[in-house]
Amino acid sequence: MKLASLKHRRDGKLILVSRDLSQAVDASDIAFTLQDALDEWATLSPLLQARYDALNANTVSGRFVFDPNQCASPLPRAYQWADGSAYVNHVELVRKARGADMPESFWTDPLMYQGMSDKFIGPCENIELCDESWGCDFEAEVAVITDDTPMAASVSDASTHIKLLMLVNDVSLRNLIPGELAKGFGFFQSKPASSFSPVAVTPDELGDSWQSSKVHLPLHVQLNGDTFGAPNAGVDMTFDFSELIAHAAKSRPLSAGTIIGSGTVSNLDRSKGSCCIAERRMLEILDLGAPKTPFLLYGDKVSIEMHDKEGRSIFGRIEQTVVPYQIAEQGK
C-alpha cells in the first residue's frame, strides 16, 4: 500500500495513493489519520489494502489526482522520532570534519538520537532558517514506521514490527552541533524539524529491493537541480532496520507510530556522491585540503527521491527551498 496525509488540522487526513502516484482516494472513513491506522493496524490494514487494490484497478469511486503539494508528512507529528547512524563510514567522516575521533564501538553498537517529532515539515514546504551562519545541511535517509513493539524485542522479532517506509530529510545545523555535543548532553538546537516523503509505503511495495531489513536501491539527491549523490541505501549499511529497532527497544517499548531513521545514506564508493553537504565537505578536505561546498543558503533547493528498478518514483519527491524565517507578529 501507499498512504499519505492531506493537510488537515494537526494530524492530517488519510488517503491512499495509487502505485504510480497519479491517483488517490479518501481513506478517512476507515482511519481518519495515519496514526489511527497504525494504532489498529491488524484490524484496519486489510480494509485499507482492499481499497488500495480497487484504486489501482480503477474500480473505486471518488478518485482524484494526487498532488504532493497538498500533503503533510505522512505522520505530520509523531509520538517518537529516533534517528540512527547506520552508515558508520559516514559517521567517521563527519566526526573527522569536526576534529572528533570515532570509537571502535561505533561499529558494533548503533548511535541513535531522539529528534523533534511534535511537528514535521511537509514534503514540499520550505525549510525556514533563522541564520545562514548556523550551517544548514540536508541529510537524505530512509525511515521505517513501527507498530507497537515490546521492550527488549529481539532483532528477528523487530523485523515483524516494520509496517511502513518513508524517505527523510533530516535537517541539521552543523555549526551548532559541536557546541551542543561539547556539553555532553546530545543534540537539541542543532536538530530542527525534519521532513518526510509525500508517501509512506508498505515493505511489499519494494518487491525484492526490500531484503534483510534494508532497501537495496539508490537514494537520489539534487541540490539546485544538479545531482549531489545517489548512493545505494542497501550498501554499506552497518546496522539494518531490525537492529536499529531492537536497539531502540532495549529498555523501552515503542508505541505504534514510532519512526526510526537510518541516518544519512552513504557508500564507501565515493563515485556515488553524498547525501549530505557535511560528508562532501570532509571529502574535499581530504582531497583538496579545505572544503569548498557551502552549507545551504537562502534560495537553495533540495530534492530527495527514490526510484524502483523500472525508474518509477516510489515515495514521491521531497522538494524544499531554504528561506529566511519570518517571526510572526503577535495576534496574527
mmCIF file of C-alpha atoms in Angstrom:
data_model
loop_
_atom_site.group_PDB
_atom_site.id
_atom_site.type_symbol
_atom_site.label_atom_id
_atom_site.label_comp_id
_atom_site.label_asym_id
_atom_site.label_seq_id
_atom_site.Cartn_x
_atom_site.Cartn_y
_atom_site.Cartn_z
ATOM 1 C CA MET A 1 0.000 0.000 0.000
ATOM 2 C CA LYS A 2 0.904 3.632 -0.433
ATOM 3 C CA LEU A 3 -0.526 6.079 2.084
ATOM 4 C CA ALA A 4 -0.359 9.854 2.509
ATOM 5 C CA SER A 5 -1.851 12.577 4.678
ATOM 6 C CA LEU A 6 -3.610 15.575 3.214
ATOM 7 C CA LYS A 7 -3.056 18.764 5.203
ATOM 8 C CA HIS A 8 -5.883 18.927 7.731
ATOM 9 C CA ARG A 9 -5.604 20.376 11.212
ATOM 10 C CA ARG A 10 -2.582 18.981 13.094
ATOM 11 C CA ASP A 11 -2.596 15.303 12.144
ATOM 12 C CA GLY A 12 -3.764 15.286 8.542
ATOM 13 C CA LYS A 13 -6.418 13.259 6.768
ATOM 14 C CA LEU A 14 -5.552 9.796 5.485
ATOM 15 C CA ILE A 15 -5.649 8.972 1.791
ATOM 16 C CA LEU A 16 -4.492 6.025 -0.297
ATOM 17 C CA VAL A 17 -2.269 6.756 -3.298
ATOM 18 C CA SER A 18 -2.054 4.628 -6.425
ATOM 19 C CA ARG A 19 1.117 2.672 -7.123
ATOM 20 C CA ASP A 20 2.097 5.082 -9.917
ATOM 21 C CA LEU A 21 1.392 8.110 -7.641
ATOM 22 C CA SER A 22 -1.106 9.557 -10.120
ATOM 23 C CA GLN A 23 -4.411 8.999 -8.301
ATOM 24 C CA ALA A 24 -5.660 8.974 -4.721
ATOM 25 C CA VAL A 25 -8.780 8.139 -2.787
ATOM 26 C CA ASP A 26 -10.063 9.164 0.632
ATOM 27 C CA ALA A 27 -9.477 6.598 3.391
ATOM 28 C CA SER A 28 -10.595 8.689 6.373
ATOM 29 C CA ASP A 29 -13.758 6.616 6.857
ATOM 30 C CA ILE A 30 -11.516 3.631 7.650
ATOM 31 C CA ALA A 31 -8.957 5.560 9.686
ATOM 32 C CA PHE A 32 -9.089 9.341 9.819
ATOM 33 C CA THR A 33 -5.330 9.703 10.304
ATOM 34 C CA LEU A 34 -2.336 7.513 9.640
ATOM 35 C CA GLN A 35 -1.771 7.328 13.392
ATOM 36 C CA ASP A 36 -5.300 5.937 13.788
ATOM 37 C CA ALA A 37 -4.460 3.259 11.210
ATOM 38 C CA LEU A 38 -1.210 2.343 12.974
ATOM 39 C CA ASP A 39 -2.960 2.129 16.348
ATOM 40 C CA GLU A 40 -5.238 -0.603 14.953
ATOM 41 C CA TRP A 41 -3.052 -1.895 12.133
ATOM 42 C CA ALA A 42 -4.009 -5.577 12.378
ATOM 43 C CA THR A 43 -7.705 -4.723 12.064
ATOM 44 C CA LEU A 44 -7.610 -1.777 9.663
ATOM 45 C CA SER A 45 -4.812 -2.637 7.236
ATOM 46 C CA PRO A 46 -6.872 -5.332 5.421
ATOM 47 C CA LEU A 47 -9.625 -2.747 4.829
ATOM 48 C CA LEU A 48 -7.102 -0.233 3.567
ATOM 49 C CA GLN A 49 -5.494 -2.877 1.359
ATOM 50 C CA ALA A 50 -8.825 -3.753 -0.252
ATOM 51 C CA ARG A 51 -9.469 -0.110 -1.148
ATOM 52 C CA TYR A 52 -5.888 0.311 -2.364
ATOM 53 C CA ASP A 53 -6.320 -2.684 -4.678
ATOM 54 C CA ALA A 54 -9.559 -1.197 -6.002
ATOM 55 C CA LEU A 55 -7.812 2.153 -6.557
ATOM 56 C CA ASN A 56 -5.112 0.506 -8.671
ATOM 57 C CA ALA A 57 -7.753 -1.448 -10.581
ATOM 58 C CA ASN A 58 -9.749 1.763 -11.230
ATOM 59 C CA THR A 59 -12.808 0.226 -9.618
ATOM 60 C CA VAL A 60 -13.250 2.580 -6.674
ATOM 61 C CA SER A 61 -15.325 5.756 -6.804
ATOM 62 C CA GLY A 62 -14.139 9.118 -5.575
ATOM 63 C CA ARG A 63 -10.682 9.010 -7.156
ATOM 64 C CA PHE A 64 -8.843 12.315 -7.549
ATOM 65 C CA VAL A 65 -5.496 13.486 -8.894
ATOM 66 C CA PHE A 66 -2.739 13.077 -6.328
ATOM 67 C CA ASP A 67 -0.923 16.341 -5.557
ATOM 68 C CA PRO A 68 2.096 16.096 -3.199
ATOM 69 C CA ASN A 69 1.872 19.846 -2.601
ATOM 70 C CA GLN A 70 -1.359 19.232 -0.680
ATOM 71 C CA CYS A 71 0.333 16.711 1.598
ATOM 72 C CA ALA A 72 1.763 16.967 5.052
ATOM 73 C CA SER A 73 4.389 14.423 6.029
ATOM 74 C CA PRO A 74 2.650 11.006 6.266
ATOM 75 C CA LEU A 75 2.767 11.428 10.036
ATOM 76 C CA PRO A 76 2.517 15.222 10.449
ATOM 77 C CA ARG A 77 3.665 14.696 14.033
ATOM 78 C CA ALA A 78 4.701 11.513 15.785
ATOM 79 C CA TYR A 79 4.916 10.177 19.302
ATOM 80 C CA GLN A 80 8.541 9.302 18.688
ATOM 81 C CA TRP A 81 11.233 10.011 16.070
ATOM 82 C CA ALA A 82 14.549 8.278 16.729
ATOM 83 C CA ASP A 83 17.300 8.604 14.159
ATOM 84 C CA GLY A 84 20.147 6.133 13.927
ATOM 85 C CA SER A 85 23.510 6.292 12.192
ATOM 86 C CA ALA A 86 23.546 3.003 10.342
ATOM 87 C CA TYR A 87 26.185 4.041 7.778
ATOM 88 C CA VAL A 88 29.209 4.114 10.046
ATOM 89 C CA ASN A 89 31.636 5.234 7.349
ATOM 90 C CA HIS A 90 29.538 8.429 7.138
ATOM 91 C CA VAL A 91 29.774 8.913 10.900
ATOM 92 C CA GLU A 92 33.530 8.532 10.747
ATOM 93 C CA LEU A 93 33.854 11.172 8.016
ATOM 94 C CA VAL A 94 31.583 13.717 9.684
ATOM 95 C CA ARG A 95 33.327 13.321 13.040
ATOM 96 C CA LYS A 96 36.662 13.926 11.327
ATOM 97 C CA ALA A 97 35.223 17.153 9.937
ATOM 98 C CA ARG A 98 34.760 18.489 13.478
ATOM 99 C CA GLY A 99 38.036 17.030 14.787
ATOM 100 C CA ALA A 100 36.479 14.183 16.779
ATOM 101 C CA ASP A 101 37.810 10.628 16.840
ATOM 102 C CA MET A 102 35.406 7.726 16.391
ATOM 103 C CA PRO A 103 35.418 4.952 19.000
ATOM 104 C CA GLU A 104 35.665 1.388 17.668
ATOM 105 C CA SER A 105 32.417 0.568 19.497
ATOM 106 C CA PHE A 106 30.504 2.563 16.876
ATOM 107 C CA TRP A 107 30.937 -0.422 14.510
ATOM 108 C CA THR A 108 29.108 -2.735 16.920
ATOM 109 C CA ASP A 109 26.763 -0.502 18.944
ATOM 110 C CA PRO A 110 24.446 1.822 16.967
ATOM 111 C CA LEU A 111 24.314 5.557 17.511
ATOM 112 C CA MET A 112 20.822 6.990 17.940
ATOM 113 C CA TYR A 113 19.302 10.292 18.981
ATOM 114 C CA GLN A 114 15.719 11.318 19.693
ATOM 115 C CA GLY A 115 14.671 14.172 17.421
ATOM 116 C CA MET A 116 11.933 16.765 17.246
ATOM 117 C CA SER A 117 8.656 14.995 16.462
ATOM 118 C CA ASP A 118 5.876 17.342 17.564
ATOM 119 C CA LYS A 119 5.786 18.963 14.107
ATOM 120 C CA PHE A 120 7.393 17.825 10.853
ATOM 121 C CA ILE A 121 7.867 19.888 7.701
ATOM 122 C CA GLY A 122 5.690 18.862 4.764
ATOM 123 C CA PRO A 123 7.486 17.262 1.807
ATOM 124 C CA CYS A 124 7.040 20.346 -0.395
ATOM 125 C CA GLU A 125 7.237 23.006 2.321
ATOM 126 C CA ASN A 126 10.098 25.441 2.809
ATOM 127 C CA ILE A 127 12.934 24.926 5.247
ATOM 128 C CA GLU A 128 12.762 28.055 7.405
ATOM 129 C CA LEU A 129 16.181 29.111 8.670
ATOM 130 C CA CYS A 130 16.884 31.848 11.208
ATOM 131 C CA ASP A 131 20.565 32.323 10.405
ATOM 132 C CA GLU A 132 22.657 31.138 7.438
ATOM 133 C CA SER A 133 25.737 31.067 9.685
ATOM 134 C CA TRP A 134 24.294 28.077 11.540
ATOM 135 C CA GLY A 135 25.414 25.796 8.692
ATOM 136 C CA CYS A 136 22.119 24.324 7.488
ATOM 137 C CA ASP A 137 22.512 20.904 5.880
ATOM 138 C CA PHE A 138 20.191 18.287 4.421
ATOM 139 C CA GLU A 139 20.557 14.607 5.297
ATOM 140 C CA ALA A 140 18.838 12.163 2.949
ATOM 141 C CA GLU A 141 17.751 8.987 4.701
ATOM 142 C CA VAL A 142 15.306 6.097 4.729
ATOM 143 C CA ALA A 143 12.998 5.550 7.705
ATOM 144 C CA VAL A 144 10.567 2.917 8.934
ATOM 145 C CA ILE A 145 7.395 3.256 10.989
ATOM 146 C CA THR A 146 6.612 0.554 13.555
ATOM 147 C CA ASP A 147 3.503 -0.753 15.184
ATOM 148 C CA ASP A 148 3.538 -1.420 18.954
ATOM 149 C CA THR A 149 6.909 -3.019 19.684
ATOM 150 C CA PRO A 150 7.623 -4.621 23.068
ATOM 151 C CA MET A 151 10.578 -3.702 25.206
ATOM 152 C CA ALA A 152 13.606 -5.995 24.701
ATOM 153 C CA ALA A 153 12.357 -7.135 21.282
ATOM 154 C CA SER A 154 14.918 -9.345 19.553
ATOM 155 C CA VAL A 155 16.353 -8.427 16.162
ATOM 156 C CA SER A 156 14.322 -11.172 14.482
ATOM 157 C CA ASP A 157 11.108 -10.063 16.217
ATOM 158 C CA ALA A 158 11.812 -6.415 15.435
ATOM 159 C CA SER A 159 11.540 -7.100 11.709
ATOM 160 C CA THR A 160 7.873 -8.085 12.117
ATOM 161 C CA HIS A 161 7.063 -4.663 13.541
ATOM 162 C CA ILE A 162 8.122 -2.712 10.431
ATOM 163 C CA LYS A 163 4.863 -1.573 8.831
ATOM 164 C CA LEU A 164 5.779 1.362 6.577
ATOM 165 C CA LEU A 165 8.792 3.039 4.992
ATOM 166 C CA MET A 166 9.439 6.670 4.043
ATOM 167 C CA LEU A 167 12.253 8.918 2.880
ATOM 168 C CA VAL A 168 13.643 11.592 5.202
ATOM 169 C CA ASN A 169 15.334 14.953 5.012
ATOM 170 C CA ASP A 170 16.850 15.188 8.484
ATOM 171 C CA VAL A 171 17.734 18.882 8.608
ATOM 172 C CA SER A 172 20.896 19.618 10.619
ATOM 173 C CA LEU A 173 22.501 22.869 11.737
ATOM 174 C CA ARG A 174 26.126 21.792 11.504
ATOM 175 C CA ASN A 175 27.737 24.818 13.104
ATOM 176 C CA LEU A 176 25.597 24.424 16.237
ATOM 177 C CA ILE A 177 26.440 20.751 16.711
ATOM 178 C CA PRO A 178 29.985 20.974 18.172
ATOM 179 C CA GLY A 179 28.964 23.341 20.972
ATOM 180 C CA GLU A 180 25.975 21.214 21.909
ATOM 181 C CA LEU A 181 27.880 17.937 21.913
ATOM 182 C CA ALA A 182 30.659 19.508 23.979
ATOM 183 C CA LYS A 183 28.134 19.808 26.800
ATOM 184 C CA GLY A 184 27.839 16.015 26.830
ATOM 185 C CA PHE A 185 24.067 16.009 26.593
ATOM 186 C CA GLY A 186 23.287 15.496 22.905
ATOM 187 C CA PHE A 187 21.509 17.348 20.092
ATOM 188 C CA PHE A 188 18.712 19.830 20.588
ATOM 189 C CA GLN A 189 19.012 23.259 18.918
ATOM 190 C CA SER A 190 21.134 21.743 16.136
ATOM 191 C CA LYS A 191 18.342 19.375 15.066
ATOM 192 C CA PRO A 192 15.235 21.331 13.976
ATOM 193 C CA ALA A 193 12.177 19.885 12.239
ATOM 194 C CA SER A 194 12.736 17.118 9.692
ATOM 195 C CA SER A 195 10.602 16.318 6.656
ATOM 196 C CA PHE A 196 9.411 13.077 5.117
ATOM 197 C CA SER A 197 8.372 11.909 1.668
ATOM 198 C CA PRO A 198 4.809 12.591 0.474
ATOM 199 C CA VAL A 199 4.006 8.873 0.632
ATOM 200 C CA ALA A 200 4.670 6.068 3.097
ATOM 201 C CA VAL A 201 4.684 2.536 1.650
ATOM 202 C CA THR A 202 4.360 -0.973 2.976
ATOM 203 C CA PRO A 203 7.502 -3.099 2.502
ATOM 204 C CA ASP A 204 5.849 -5.327 -0.127
ATOM 205 C CA GLU A 205 5.708 -2.324 -2.493
ATOM 206 C CA LEU A 206 9.503 -2.589 -2.790
ATOM 207 C CA GLY A 207 9.467 -6.197 -4.048
ATOM 208 C CA ASP A 208 12.877 -7.834 -3.926
ATOM 209 C CA SER A 209 14.504 -4.467 -3.270
ATOM 210 C CA TRP A 210 13.462 -4.970 0.363
ATOM 211 C CA GLN A 211 15.740 -7.668 1.780
ATOM 212 C CA SER A 212 17.278 -8.261 5.199
ATOM 213 C CA SER A 213 15.532 -5.171 6.568
ATOM 214 C CA LYS A 214 17.329 -2.930 4.051
ATOM 215 C CA VAL A 215 16.220 -1.020 0.943
ATOM 216 C CA HIS A 216 18.522 -2.019 -1.911
ATOM 217 C CA LEU A 217 18.001 0.992 -4.167
ATOM 218 C CA PRO A 218 19.823 4.285 -4.832
ATOM 219 C CA LEU A 219 18.657 7.382 -2.987
ATOM 220 C CA HIS A 220 18.789 10.344 -5.374
ATOM 221 C CA VAL A 221 19.632 13.811 -4.043
ATOM 222 C CA GLN A 222 19.743 17.032 -6.040
ATOM 223 C CA LEU A 223 20.881 20.477 -4.956
ATOM 224 C CA ASN A 224 19.672 23.374 -7.105
ATOM 225 C CA GLY A 225 18.811 20.931 -9.883
ATOM 226 C CA ASP A 226 22.232 19.282 -10.009
ATOM 227 C CA THR A 227 22.903 15.699 -8.921
ATOM 228 C CA PHE A 228 24.520 15.670 -5.487
ATOM 229 C CA GLY A 229 24.548 11.937 -4.865
ATOM 230 C CA ALA A 230 22.836 8.615 -5.447
ATOM 231 C CA PRO A 231 24.346 6.075 -3.035
ATOM 232 C CA ASN A 232 22.597 2.729 -2.661
ATOM 233 C CA ALA A 233 20.708 2.524 0.641
ATOM 234 C CA GLY A 234 21.321 -1.218 0.906
ATOM 235 C CA VAL A 235 25.110 -0.978 0.556
ATOM 236 C CA ASP A 236 27.473 -0.301 3.491
ATOM 237 C CA MET A 237 24.550 -0.186 5.961
ATOM 238 C CA THR A 238 26.290 -1.476 9.090
ATOM 239 C CA PHE A 239 23.049 -1.842 11.094
ATOM 240 C CA ASP A 240 19.814 -2.856 9.350
ATOM 241 C CA PHE A 241 16.417 -1.554 10.437
ATOM 242 C CA SER A 242 15.673 -4.609 12.589
ATOM 243 C CA GLU A 243 18.887 -3.977 14.507
ATOM 244 C CA LEU A 244 18.049 -0.290 14.890
ATOM 245 C CA ILE A 245 14.564 -1.097 16.215
ATOM 246 C CA ALA A 246 15.941 -3.673 18.658
ATOM 247 C CA HIS A 247 18.478 -1.089 19.839
ATOM 248 C CA ALA A 248 15.728 1.497 20.398
ATOM 249 C CA ALA A 249 13.559 -1.041 22.233
ATOM 250 C CA LYS A 250 16.310 -2.312 24.536
ATOM 251 C CA SER A 251 14.943 -0.536 27.614
ATOM 252 C CA ARG A 252 11.557 0.781 26.479
ATOM 253 C CA PRO A 253 8.558 -0.295 24.394
ATOM 254 C CA LEU A 254 7.965 1.582 21.156
ATOM 255 C CA SER A 255 4.445 2.834 20.584
ATOM 256 C CA ALA A 256 2.698 2.423 17.249
ATOM 257 C CA GLY A 257 3.763 5.278 15.008
ATOM 258 C CA THR A 258 7.378 5.317 16.168
ATOM 259 C CA ILE A 259 9.681 6.451 13.339
ATOM 260 C CA ILE A 260 13.204 5.023 13.150
ATOM 261 C CA GLY A 261 15.648 6.635 10.718
ATOM 262 C CA SER A 262 18.655 5.077 9.041
ATOM 263 C CA GLY A 263 20.916 8.078 9.304
ATOM 264 C CA THR A 264 22.488 9.648 6.223
ATOM 265 C CA VAL A 265 22.844 7.091 3.433
ATOM 266 C CA SER A 266 26.494 6.727 2.467
ATOM 267 C CA ASN A 267 28.601 4.384 0.341
ATOM 268 C CA LEU A 268 32.314 3.731 0.528
ATOM 269 C CA ASP A 269 32.291 4.068 -3.272
ATOM 270 C CA ARG A 270 32.685 7.844 -3.455
ATOM 271 C CA SER A 271 31.678 7.918 -7.120
ATOM 272 C CA LYS A 272 28.083 7.528 -5.886
ATOM 273 C CA GLY A 273 28.185 11.003 -4.343
ATOM 274 C CA SER A 274 26.882 12.048 -0.945
ATOM 275 C CA CYS A 275 23.539 12.516 0.798
ATOM 276 C CA CYS A 276 24.633 15.500 2.880
ATOM 277 C CA ILE A 277 26.899 18.514 2.484
ATOM 278 C CA ALA A 278 28.998 17.723 5.568
ATOM 279 C CA GLU A 279 30.208 14.470 4.020
ATOM 280 C CA ARG A 280 31.143 16.176 0.757
ATOM 281 C CA ARG A 281 32.981 18.905 2.664
ATOM 282 C CA MET A 282 35.007 16.306 4.553
ATOM 283 C CA LEU A 283 35.960 14.579 1.315
ATOM 284 C CA GLU A 284 37.015 17.962 -0.076
ATOM 285 C CA ILE A 285 39.219 18.497 2.968
ATOM 286 C CA LEU A 286 40.844 15.110 2.406
ATOM 287 C CA ASP A 287 41.321 15.723 -1.335
ATOM 288 C CA LEU A 288 41.908 19.487 -1.531
ATOM 289 C CA GLY A 289 42.950 20.475 1.969
ATOM 290 C CA ALA A 290 39.872 22.660 2.535
ATOM 291 C CA PRO A 291 36.092 22.476 1.987
ATOM 292 C CA LYS A 292 34.629 24.345 -0.982
ATOM 293 C CA THR A 293 30.929 23.391 -0.910
ATOM 294 C CA PRO A 294 28.967 25.844 1.277
ATOM 295 C CA PHE A 295 26.172 24.803 3.554
ATOM 296 C CA LEU A 296 22.648 25.699 2.463
ATOM 297 C CA LEU A 297 21.896 29.343 1.782
ATOM 298 C CA TYR A 298 18.608 31.170 1.302
ATOM 299 C CA GLY A 299 17.110 30.219 -2.056
ATOM 300 C CA ASP A 300 18.826 26.843 -2.286
ATOM 301 C CA LYS A 301 16.568 23.989 -3.434
ATOM 302 C CA VAL A 302 16.912 20.385 -2.245
ATOM 303 C CA SER A 303 15.164 17.325 -3.651
ATOM 304 C CA ILE A 304 15.241 13.710 -2.464
ATOM 305 C CA GLU A 305 13.661 10.772 -4.305
ATOM 306 C CA MET A 306 13.964 7.013 -4.796
ATOM 307 C CA HIS A 307 13.013 5.075 -7.937
ATOM 308 C CA ASP A 308 12.230 1.409 -8.394
ATOM 309 C CA LYS A 309 14.151 -0.762 -10.859
ATOM 310 C CA GLU A 310 11.887 0.464 -13.681
ATOM 311 C CA GLY A 311 12.644 4.092 -12.872
ATOM 312 C CA ARG A 312 9.302 4.920 -11.228
ATOM 313 C CA SER A 313 9.162 7.096 -8.140
ATOM 314 C CA ILE A 314 8.246 5.023 -5.091
ATOM 315 C CA PHE A 315 7.657 7.566 -2.314
ATOM 316 C CA GLY A 316 7.216 10.754 -4.303
ATOM 317 C CA ARG A 317 9.711 13.588 -4.043
ATOM 318 C CA ILE A 318 10.797 15.700 -1.111
ATOM 319 C CA GLU A 319 11.278 19.117 -2.691
ATOM 320 C CA GLN A 320 12.160 22.078 -0.500
ATOM 321 C CA THR A 321 13.595 25.594 -0.635
ATOM 322 C CA VAL A 322 15.576 27.263 2.142
ATOM 323 C CA VAL A 323 14.003 30.583 3.154
ATOM 324 C CA PRO A 324 14.543 33.129 5.952
ATOM 325 C CA TYR A 325 12.368 32.518 8.985
ATOM 326 C CA GLN A 326 9.872 35.316 9.491
ATOM 327 C CA ILE A 327 8.824 35.886 13.084
ATOM 328 C CA ALA A 328 5.043 36.137 13.140
ATOM 329 C CA GLU A 329 3.583 39.250 14.726
ATOM 330 C CA GLN A 330 1.681 38.631 17.930
ATOM 331 C CA GLY A 331 -2.027 38.222 17.423
ATOM 332 C CA LYS A 332 -1.737 37.399 13.717
#
